[in-house]
PDB file of C-alpha atoms in Angstrom:
ATOM      1  CA  MET A   1     -10.653 -92.179  59.200  1.00 97.00           C
ATOM      2  CA  LYS A   2     -13.249 -93.019  61.762  1.00 98.00           C
ATOM      3  CA  ILE A   3     -14.491 -89.717  63.226  1.00 98.00           C
ATOM      4  CA  GLY A   4     -16.940 -89.167  66.087  1.00 98.00           C
ATOM      5  CA  ILE A   5     -18.790 -85.873  66.359  1.00 98.00           C
ATOM      6  CA  ILE A   6     -20.515 -85.085  69.645  1.00 98.00           C
ATOM      7  CA  GLY A   7     -22.859 -82.171  69.077  1.00 98.00           C
ATOM      8  CA  ALA A   8     -24.809 -81.607  65.902  1.00 97.00           C
ATOM      9  CA  GLY A   9     -25.365 -77.828  66.010  1.00 96.00           C
ATOM     10  CA  ASN A  10     -24.013 -75.530  63.367  1.00 97.00           C
ATOM     11  CA  ILE A  11     -20.295 -76.485  63.664  1.00 98.00           C
ATOM     12  CA  GLY A  12     -20.991 -80.147  64.295  1.00 98.00           C
ATOM     13  CA  GLY A  13     -23.498 -80.422  61.496  1.00 98.00           C
ATOM     14  CA  ASN A  14     -21.282 -78.748  58.911  1.00 98.00           C
ATOM     15  CA  LEU A  15     -18.249 -80.786  59.877  1.00 98.00           C
ATOM     16  CA  THR A  16     -20.395 -83.848  59.459  1.00 98.00           C
ATOM     17  CA  ARG A  17     -21.360 -82.661  55.938  1.00 98.00           C
ATOM     18  CA  ARG A  18     -17.745 -81.960  54.916  1.00 98.00           C
ATOM     19  CA  LEU A  19     -16.086 -84.931  56.502  1.00 98.00           C
ATOM     20  CA  THR A  20     -18.488 -87.411  55.036  1.00 98.00           C
ATOM     21  CA  ALA A  21     -18.064 -85.752  51.611  1.00 98.00           C
ATOM     22  CA  LEU A  22     -14.357 -86.312  51.975  1.00 98.00           C
ATOM     23  CA  GLY A  23     -14.946 -90.062  52.542  1.00 98.00           C
ATOM     24  CA  HIS A  24     -14.520 -90.311  56.295  1.00 98.00           C
ATOM     25  CA  ASP A  25     -16.605 -92.691  58.406  1.00 98.00           C
ATOM     26  CA  VAL A  26     -18.527 -90.328  60.711  1.00 98.00           C
ATOM     27  CA  ARG A  27     -20.637 -91.161  63.708  1.00 98.00           C
ATOM     28  CA  VAL A  28     -22.633 -88.132  65.026  1.00 98.00           C
ATOM     29  CA  ALA A  29     -24.545 -87.635  68.274  1.00 98.00           C
ATOM     30  CA  ASN A  30     -26.455 -84.986  70.075  1.00 97.00           C
ATOM     31  CA  SER A  31     -28.107 -84.662  73.483  1.00 92.00           C
ATOM     32  CA  ARG A  32     -31.600 -85.494  72.201  1.00 94.00           C
ATOM     33  CA  GLY A  33     -30.923 -88.938  70.718  1.00 95.00           C
ATOM     34  CA  PRO A  34     -30.124 -90.423  67.299  1.00 97.00           C
ATOM     35  CA  GLU A  35     -33.738 -90.376  66.142  1.00 97.00           C
ATOM     36  CA  THR A  36     -33.533 -86.581  65.953  1.00 97.00           C
ATOM     37  CA  LEU A  37     -30.603 -86.786  63.543  1.00 98.00           C
ATOM     38  CA  ASP A  38     -32.354 -88.817  60.851  1.00 97.00           C
ATOM     39  CA  ALA A  39     -32.310 -85.937  58.376  1.00 98.00           C
ATOM     40  CA  LEU A  40     -28.650 -85.218  58.794  1.00 98.00           C
ATOM     41  CA  ALA A  41     -27.789 -88.909  58.569  1.00 98.00           C
ATOM     42  CA  LYS A  42     -29.780 -89.350  55.359  1.00 98.00           C
ATOM     43  CA  GLU A  43     -28.262 -86.190  53.896  1.00 98.00           C
ATOM     44  CA  THR A  44     -24.640 -87.116  54.670  1.00 98.00           C
ATOM     45  CA  GLY A  45     -24.411 -90.851  55.083  1.00 98.00           C
ATOM     46  CA  ALA A  46     -23.143 -90.376  58.688  1.00 98.00           C
ATOM     47  CA  THR A  47     -24.304 -92.817  61.327  1.00 98.00           C
ATOM     48  CA  ALA A  48     -26.468 -91.284  64.051  1.00 98.00           C
ATOM     49  CA  VAL A  49     -25.695 -92.687  67.461  1.00 98.00           C
ATOM     50  CA  ARG A  50     -26.058 -91.922  71.151  1.00 97.00           C
ATOM     51  CA  ALA A  51     -23.344 -89.602  72.605  1.00 96.00           C
ATOM     52  CA  GLY A  52     -21.739 -92.499  74.558  1.00 95.00           C
ATOM     53  CA  GLU A  53     -21.222 -94.397  71.265  1.00 97.00           C
ATOM     54  CA  ALA A  54     -19.865 -91.623  69.076  1.00 97.00           C
ATOM     55  CA  ALA A  55     -16.205 -92.059  70.028  1.00 98.00           C
ATOM     56  CA  ARG A  56     -16.096 -95.792  69.627  1.00 97.00           C
ATOM     57  CA  GLY A  57     -13.072 -96.722  67.463  1.00 97.00           C
ATOM     58  CA  ALA A  58     -12.678 -93.091  66.451  1.00 98.00           C
ATOM     59  CA  GLU A  59      -9.300 -91.708  65.484  1.00 98.00           C
ATOM     60  CA  VAL A  60     -10.622 -88.131  65.862  1.00 98.00           C
ATOM     61  CA  VAL A  61     -13.395 -87.072  68.170  1.00 98.00           C
ATOM     62  CA  VAL A  62     -14.916 -83.604  67.898  1.00 98.00           C
ATOM     63  CA  VAL A  63     -16.629 -82.241  70.996  1.00 98.00           C
ATOM     64  CA  THR A  64     -18.770 -79.340  69.945  1.00 98.00           C
ATOM     65  CA  VAL A  65     -21.353 -78.699  72.665  1.00 98.00           C
ATOM     66  CA  PRO A  66     -22.163 -75.583  74.766  1.00 98.00           C
ATOM     67  CA  LEU A  67     -19.586 -75.195  77.570  1.00 98.00           C
ATOM     68  CA  LYS A  68     -22.307 -75.468  80.245  1.00 97.00           C
ATOM     69  CA  ALA A  69     -23.196 -78.960  78.815  1.00 97.00           C
ATOM     70  CA  VAL A  70     -19.665 -80.412  79.111  1.00 98.00           C
ATOM     71  CA  PRO A  71     -20.027 -81.625  82.758  1.00 97.00           C
ATOM     72  CA  ASP A  72     -23.207 -83.441  81.741  1.00 96.00           C
ATOM     73  CA  LEU A  73     -21.644 -85.509  78.951  1.00 96.00           C
ATOM     74  CA  PRO A  74     -21.754 -89.245  79.611  1.00 94.00           C
ATOM     75  CA  ALA A  75     -19.103 -90.713  81.908  1.00 92.00           C
ATOM     76  CA  GLY A  76     -16.492 -92.628  79.948  1.00 93.00           C
ATOM     77  CA  LEU A  77     -17.312 -90.681  76.785  1.00 96.00           C
ATOM     78  CA  LEU A  78     -13.972 -91.342  75.231  1.00 96.00           C
ATOM     79  CA  ASP A  79     -13.283 -94.868  76.596  1.00 93.00           C
ATOM     80  CA  GLY A  80     -13.905 -96.589  73.252  1.00 94.00           C
ATOM     81  CA  ALA A  81     -11.846 -94.203  71.138  1.00 97.00           C
ATOM     82  CA  ALA A  82      -8.559 -95.330  69.477  1.00 97.00           C
ATOM     83  CA  ALA A  83      -5.641 -95.230  71.809  1.00 95.00           C
ATOM     84  CA  ASP A  84      -4.050 -92.330  69.966  1.00 96.00           C
ATOM     85  CA  ALA A  85      -7.295 -90.429  69.281  1.00 98.00           C
ATOM     86  CA  ALA A  86      -7.146 -86.693  68.828  1.00 98.00           C
ATOM     87  CA  VAL A  87      -9.970 -84.916  70.616  1.00 98.00           C
ATOM     88  CA  ILE A  88     -11.003 -81.541  69.188  1.00 98.00           C
ATOM     89  CA  ASP A  89     -12.617 -79.000  71.471  1.00 98.00           C
ATOM     90  CA  THR A  90     -14.552 -76.327  69.570  1.00 98.00           C
ATOM     91  CA  GLY A  91     -16.122 -74.782  72.662  1.00 98.00           C
ATOM     92  CA  ASN A  92     -16.351 -71.197  73.822  1.00 98.00           C
ATOM     93  CA  TYR A  93     -17.261 -69.638  77.177  1.00 98.00           C
ATOM     94  CA  TYR A  94     -20.260 -67.257  76.937  1.00 98.00           C
ATOM     95  CA  PRO A  95     -21.086 -66.489  80.606  1.00 98.00           C
ATOM     96  CA  GLN A  96     -23.525 -63.693  79.950  1.00 97.00           C
ATOM     97  CA  GLU A  97     -25.671 -65.146  77.278  1.00 94.00           C
ATOM     98  CA  ARG A  98     -25.513 -68.945  77.775  1.00 97.00           C
ATOM     99  CA  ASP A  99     -23.164 -70.683  80.189  1.00 98.00           C
ATOM    100  CA  GLY A 100     -23.396 -68.803  83.468  1.00 97.00           C
ATOM    101  CA  ARG A 101     -20.333 -68.052  85.517  1.00 97.00           C
ATOM    102  CA  ILE A 102     -17.699 -70.710  85.752  1.00 97.00           C
ATOM    103  CA  ALA A 103     -15.406 -69.966  88.701  1.00 97.00           C
ATOM    104  CA  ALA A 104     -12.506 -72.179  87.515  1.00 97.00           C
ATOM    105  CA  ILE A 105     -12.256 -70.122  84.386  1.00 97.00           C
ATOM    106  CA  GLU A 106     -12.805 -66.671  85.862  1.00 96.00           C
ATOM    107  CA  ASP A 107     -11.191 -67.017  89.334  1.00 95.00           C
ATOM    108  CA  ASP A 108      -8.602 -69.728  88.841  1.00 96.00           C
ATOM    109  CA  GLY A 109      -7.553 -68.541  85.385  1.00 95.00           C
ATOM    110  CA  LEU A 110      -8.061 -71.845  83.528  1.00 97.00           C
ATOM    111  CA  THR A 111      -8.446 -71.524  79.764  1.00 98.00           C
ATOM    112  CA  GLU A 112     -11.752 -72.733  78.406  1.00 98.00           C
ATOM    113  CA  SER A 113     -10.192 -75.781  76.847  1.00 98.00           C
ATOM    114  CA  ARG A 114      -8.169 -76.657  79.966  1.00 98.00           C
ATOM    115  CA  TRP A 115     -11.427 -76.689  81.927  1.00 98.00           C
ATOM    116  CA  THR A 116     -13.062 -78.826  79.244  1.00 98.00           C
ATOM    117  CA  GLU A 117     -10.062 -81.171  79.228  1.00 97.00           C
ATOM    118  CA  GLY A 118     -10.440 -81.722  82.964  1.00 97.00           C
ATOM    119  CA  HIS A 119     -14.080 -82.845  82.560  1.00 97.00           C
ATOM    120  CA  LEU A 120     -13.280 -85.103  79.618  1.00 97.00           C
ATOM    121  CA  GLY A 121     -10.268 -86.661  81.274  1.00 96.00           C
ATOM    122  CA  HIS A 122      -8.358 -86.543  77.979  1.00 97.00           C
ATOM    123  CA  PRO A 123      -6.053 -84.008  76.308  1.00 98.00           C
ATOM    124  CA  VAL A 124      -7.766 -81.776  73.727  1.00 98.00           C
ATOM    125  CA  VAL A 125      -6.835 -79.749  70.740  1.00 98.00           C
ATOM    126  CA  LYS A 126      -8.634 -76.410  70.450  1.00 98.00           C
ATOM    127  CA  ALA A 127      -9.799 -75.664  66.942  1.00 98.00           C
ATOM    128  CA  PHE A 128     -12.837 -74.304  65.038  1.00 98.00           C
ATOM    129  CA  ASN A 129     -13.906 -72.267  68.048  1.00 98.00           C
ATOM    130  CA  GLY A 130     -13.695 -68.932  66.213  1.00 98.00           C
ATOM    131  CA  THR A 131     -14.774 -70.255  62.831  1.00 98.00           C
ATOM    132  CA  TYR A 132     -18.098 -69.268  61.287  1.00 98.00           C
ATOM    133  CA  ALA A 133     -19.997 -72.493  60.719  1.00 98.00           C
ATOM    134  CA  GLN A 134     -21.036 -71.528  57.180  1.00 98.00           C
ATOM    135  CA  ASP A 135     -17.380 -70.956  56.226  1.00 98.00           C
ATOM    136  CA  ILE A 136     -16.755 -74.696  56.766  1.00 98.00           C
ATOM    137  CA  LEU A 137     -19.019 -75.241  53.809  1.00 98.00           C
ATOM    138  CA  GLU A 138     -18.360 -72.162  51.697  1.00 98.00           C
ATOM    139  CA  ARG A 139     -14.715 -71.102  52.157  1.00 98.00           C
ATOM    140  CA  PRO A 140     -12.493 -74.137  51.615  1.00 98.00           C
ATOM    141  CA  ARG A 141      -9.676 -73.391  49.182  1.00 98.00           C
ATOM    142  CA  PRO A 142      -6.867 -75.491  47.724  1.00 98.00           C
ATOM    143  CA  ALA A 143      -3.407 -75.250  49.284  1.00 96.00           C
ATOM    144  CA  GLY A 144      -1.564 -72.245  47.940  1.00 96.00           C
ATOM    145  CA  ASP A 145      -4.700 -70.334  47.025  1.00 98.00           C
ATOM    146  CA  PRO A 146      -4.164 -66.652  47.991  1.00 96.00           C
ATOM    147  CA  GLY A 147      -7.725 -66.545  49.493  1.00 96.00           C
ATOM    148  CA  ARG A 148      -7.240 -69.578  51.696  1.00 98.00           C
ATOM    149  CA  MET A 149      -8.227 -68.958  55.360  1.00 98.00           C
ATOM    150  CA  ALA A 150      -6.054 -70.022  58.259  1.00 98.00           C
ATOM    151  CA  LEU A 151      -7.378 -71.331  61.610  1.00 98.00           C
ATOM    152  CA  PRO A 152      -5.527 -71.248  64.877  1.00 98.00           C
ATOM    153  CA  VAL A 153      -4.934 -74.608  66.614  1.00 98.00           C
ATOM    154  CA  ALA A 154      -3.763 -75.093  70.194  1.00 98.00           C
ATOM    155  CA  GLY A 155      -2.847 -78.296  72.002  1.00 98.00           C
ATOM    156  CA  ASP A 156      -0.211 -79.917  74.199  1.00 98.00           C
ATOM    157  CA  ASP A 157      -0.009 -83.276  72.406  1.00 97.00           C
ATOM    158  CA  ALA A 158       2.188 -82.762  69.351  1.00 98.00           C
ATOM    159  CA  ALA A 159       0.924 -85.902  67.573  1.00 98.00           C
ATOM    160  CA  ALA A 160      -2.742 -85.096  68.114  1.00 98.00           C
ATOM    161  CA  LYS A 161      -2.185 -81.507  67.048  1.00 98.00           C
ATOM    162  CA  ALA A 162      -0.477 -82.686  63.824  1.00 98.00           C
ATOM    163  CA  LYS A 163      -3.420 -85.035  63.097  1.00 98.00           C
ATOM    164  CA  VAL A 164      -5.894 -82.166  63.613  1.00 98.00           C
ATOM    165  CA  ARG A 165      -3.875 -79.768  61.419  1.00 98.00           C
ATOM    166  CA  ALA A 166      -3.688 -82.417  58.625  1.00 98.00           C
ATOM    167  CA  LEU A 167      -7.438 -82.826  58.860  1.00 98.00           C
ATOM    168  CA  ILE A 168      -8.084 -79.081  58.637  1.00 98.00           C
ATOM    169  CA  ASP A 169      -5.739 -78.977  55.647  1.00 98.00           C
ATOM    170  CA  GLU A 170      -7.855 -81.637  53.999  1.00 98.00           C
ATOM    171  CA  LEU A 171     -10.946 -79.580  54.723  1.00 98.00           C
ATOM    172  CA  GLY A 172      -9.397 -76.684  52.732  1.00 98.00           C
ATOM    173  CA  PHE A 173      -7.924 -74.400  55.385  1.00 98.00           C
ATOM    174  CA  ASP A 174      -4.445 -73.547  56.482  1.00 98.00           C
ATOM    175  CA  THR A 175      -3.545 -73.625  60.187  1.00 98.00           C
ATOM    176  CA  VAL A 176      -1.391 -71.655  62.614  1.00 98.00           C
ATOM    177  CA  ASP A 177       0.015 -73.316  65.729  1.00 98.00           C
ATOM    178  CA  SER A 178      -1.171 -71.153  68.619  1.00 98.00           C
ATOM    179  CA  GLY A 179       0.669 -72.979  71.312  1.00 98.00           C
ATOM    180  CA  GLY A 180      -0.387 -75.283  74.120  1.00 98.00           C
ATOM    181  CA  ILE A 181      -3.757 -75.409  75.827  1.00 98.00           C
ATOM    182  CA  ASP A 182      -2.578 -72.965  78.486  1.00 98.00           C
ATOM    183  CA  ASP A 183      -1.870 -70.546  75.560  1.00 98.00           C
ATOM    184  CA  SER A 184      -5.313 -71.047  73.996  1.00 98.00           C
ATOM    185  CA  TRP A 185      -6.623 -67.870  75.600  1.00 98.00           C
ATOM    186  CA  ARG A 186      -5.113 -66.216  72.496  1.00 98.00           C
ATOM    187  CA  GLN A 187      -8.038 -67.602  70.447  1.00 98.00           C
ATOM    188  CA  GLN A 188     -10.840 -67.328  72.956  1.00 98.00           C
ATOM    189  CA  PRO A 189     -13.862 -65.055  72.342  1.00 98.00           C
ATOM    190  CA  GLY A 190     -13.040 -61.309  72.270  1.00 97.00           C
ATOM    191  CA  THR A 191      -9.495 -61.830  71.033  1.00 98.00           C
ATOM    192  CA  PRO A 192      -8.206 -60.398  67.691  1.00 98.00           C
ATOM    193  CA  VAL A 193      -8.176 -63.752  65.991  1.00 98.00           C
ATOM    194  CA  TYR A 194     -11.728 -64.822  67.096  1.00 98.00           C
ATOM    195  CA  GLY A 195     -13.907 -64.784  63.963  1.00 98.00           C
ATOM    196  CA  LEU A 196     -11.050 -63.508  61.834  1.00 98.00           C
ATOM    197  CA  ARG A 197     -11.321 -64.514  58.158  1.00 98.00           C
ATOM    198  CA  ALA A 198      -7.734 -64.203  57.004  1.00 98.00           C
ATOM    199  CA  GLY A 199      -4.650 -65.993  55.890  1.00 98.00           C
ATOM    200  CA  THR A 200      -1.643 -67.354  57.786  1.00 98.00           C
ATOM    201  CA  ALA A 201       0.215 -64.032  58.224  1.00 98.00           C
ATOM    202  CA  GLU A 202      -2.753 -62.104  59.571  1.00 98.00           C
ATOM    203  CA  VAL A 203      -3.809 -64.938  61.892  1.00 98.00           C
ATOM    204  CA  THR A 204      -0.242 -65.171  63.221  1.00 98.00           C
ATOM    205  CA  ARG A 205      -0.237 -61.436  63.809  1.00 98.00           C
ATOM    206  CA  ALA A 206      -3.653 -61.487  65.561  1.00 98.00           C
ATOM    207  CA  LEU A 207      -2.550 -64.265  67.914  1.00 98.00           C
ATOM    208  CA  ALA A 208       0.566 -62.210  68.887  1.00 98.00           C
ATOM    209  CA  GLU A 209      -1.592 -59.146  69.574  1.00 98.00           C
ATOM    210  CA  ALA A 210      -3.885 -60.928  72.034  1.00 98.00           C
ATOM    211  CA  ALA A 211      -4.061 -59.823  75.609  1.00 97.00           C
ATOM    212  CA  PRO A 212      -4.619 -62.292  78.475  1.00 94.00           C
ATOM    213  CA  GLU A 213      -7.307 -60.229  80.285  1.00 93.00           C
ATOM    214  CA  ARG A 214     -10.758 -61.524  79.486  1.00 92.00           C
ATOM    215  CA  PRO A 215     -12.822 -58.829  77.782  1.00 92.00           C
ATOM    216  CA  VAL A 216     -15.743 -57.415  79.824  1.00 94.00           C
ATOM    217  CA  ASP A 217     -18.318 -58.791  77.392  1.00 92.00           C
ATOM    218  CA  PHE A 218     -17.061 -62.308  78.118  1.00 94.00           C
ATOM    219  CA  ARG A 219     -16.983 -62.167  81.905  1.00 94.00           C
ATOM    220  CA  GLY A 220     -19.679 -63.542  84.188  1.00 93.00           C
TER     221      GLY A 220
END
């Protein structure tokens, strides 16, 4: 597939490494310009581009930037993507240590991904937000392996969610459907599933045990 990755930090960089290794055509961008991604491009064979070009023709777009940076992404970021593109949001809200207070999340009760979706103007699928970046490289397992990790995936678009779950399976992880984007609070920071390295049964149980109240450590 053609895949655009916007954000080349730990998650974005390691997804670039794995997805190119699997044979996908990856375009990767960051906020500083393609010239700063020369090393990653040479290592992986990905094409380094400007953020406004990353989604061009992409069947999957991964948005993996700090939440506070989402409103500053280029206008029309997804305009060139395939008509049925699945957009993955890996973001988390860290008001105390990075993002500052976002009233729509804290006062209006929007989930982090619903807020992001509003800025992007496109439905998103929430995935990889509670995944340790190094696990993307080190913990893939074949289907049926008893040590295979499961990742929660939330989204309203059934076709987009199915495409993302199939891609995660190809990467070497099981998935658990965690509901729609309004249910994605179940996998936000501070919930039982966040950072959980476990299989399908334990991830399913952790999602069910989540409480909607935002933990104190993750309030602004």
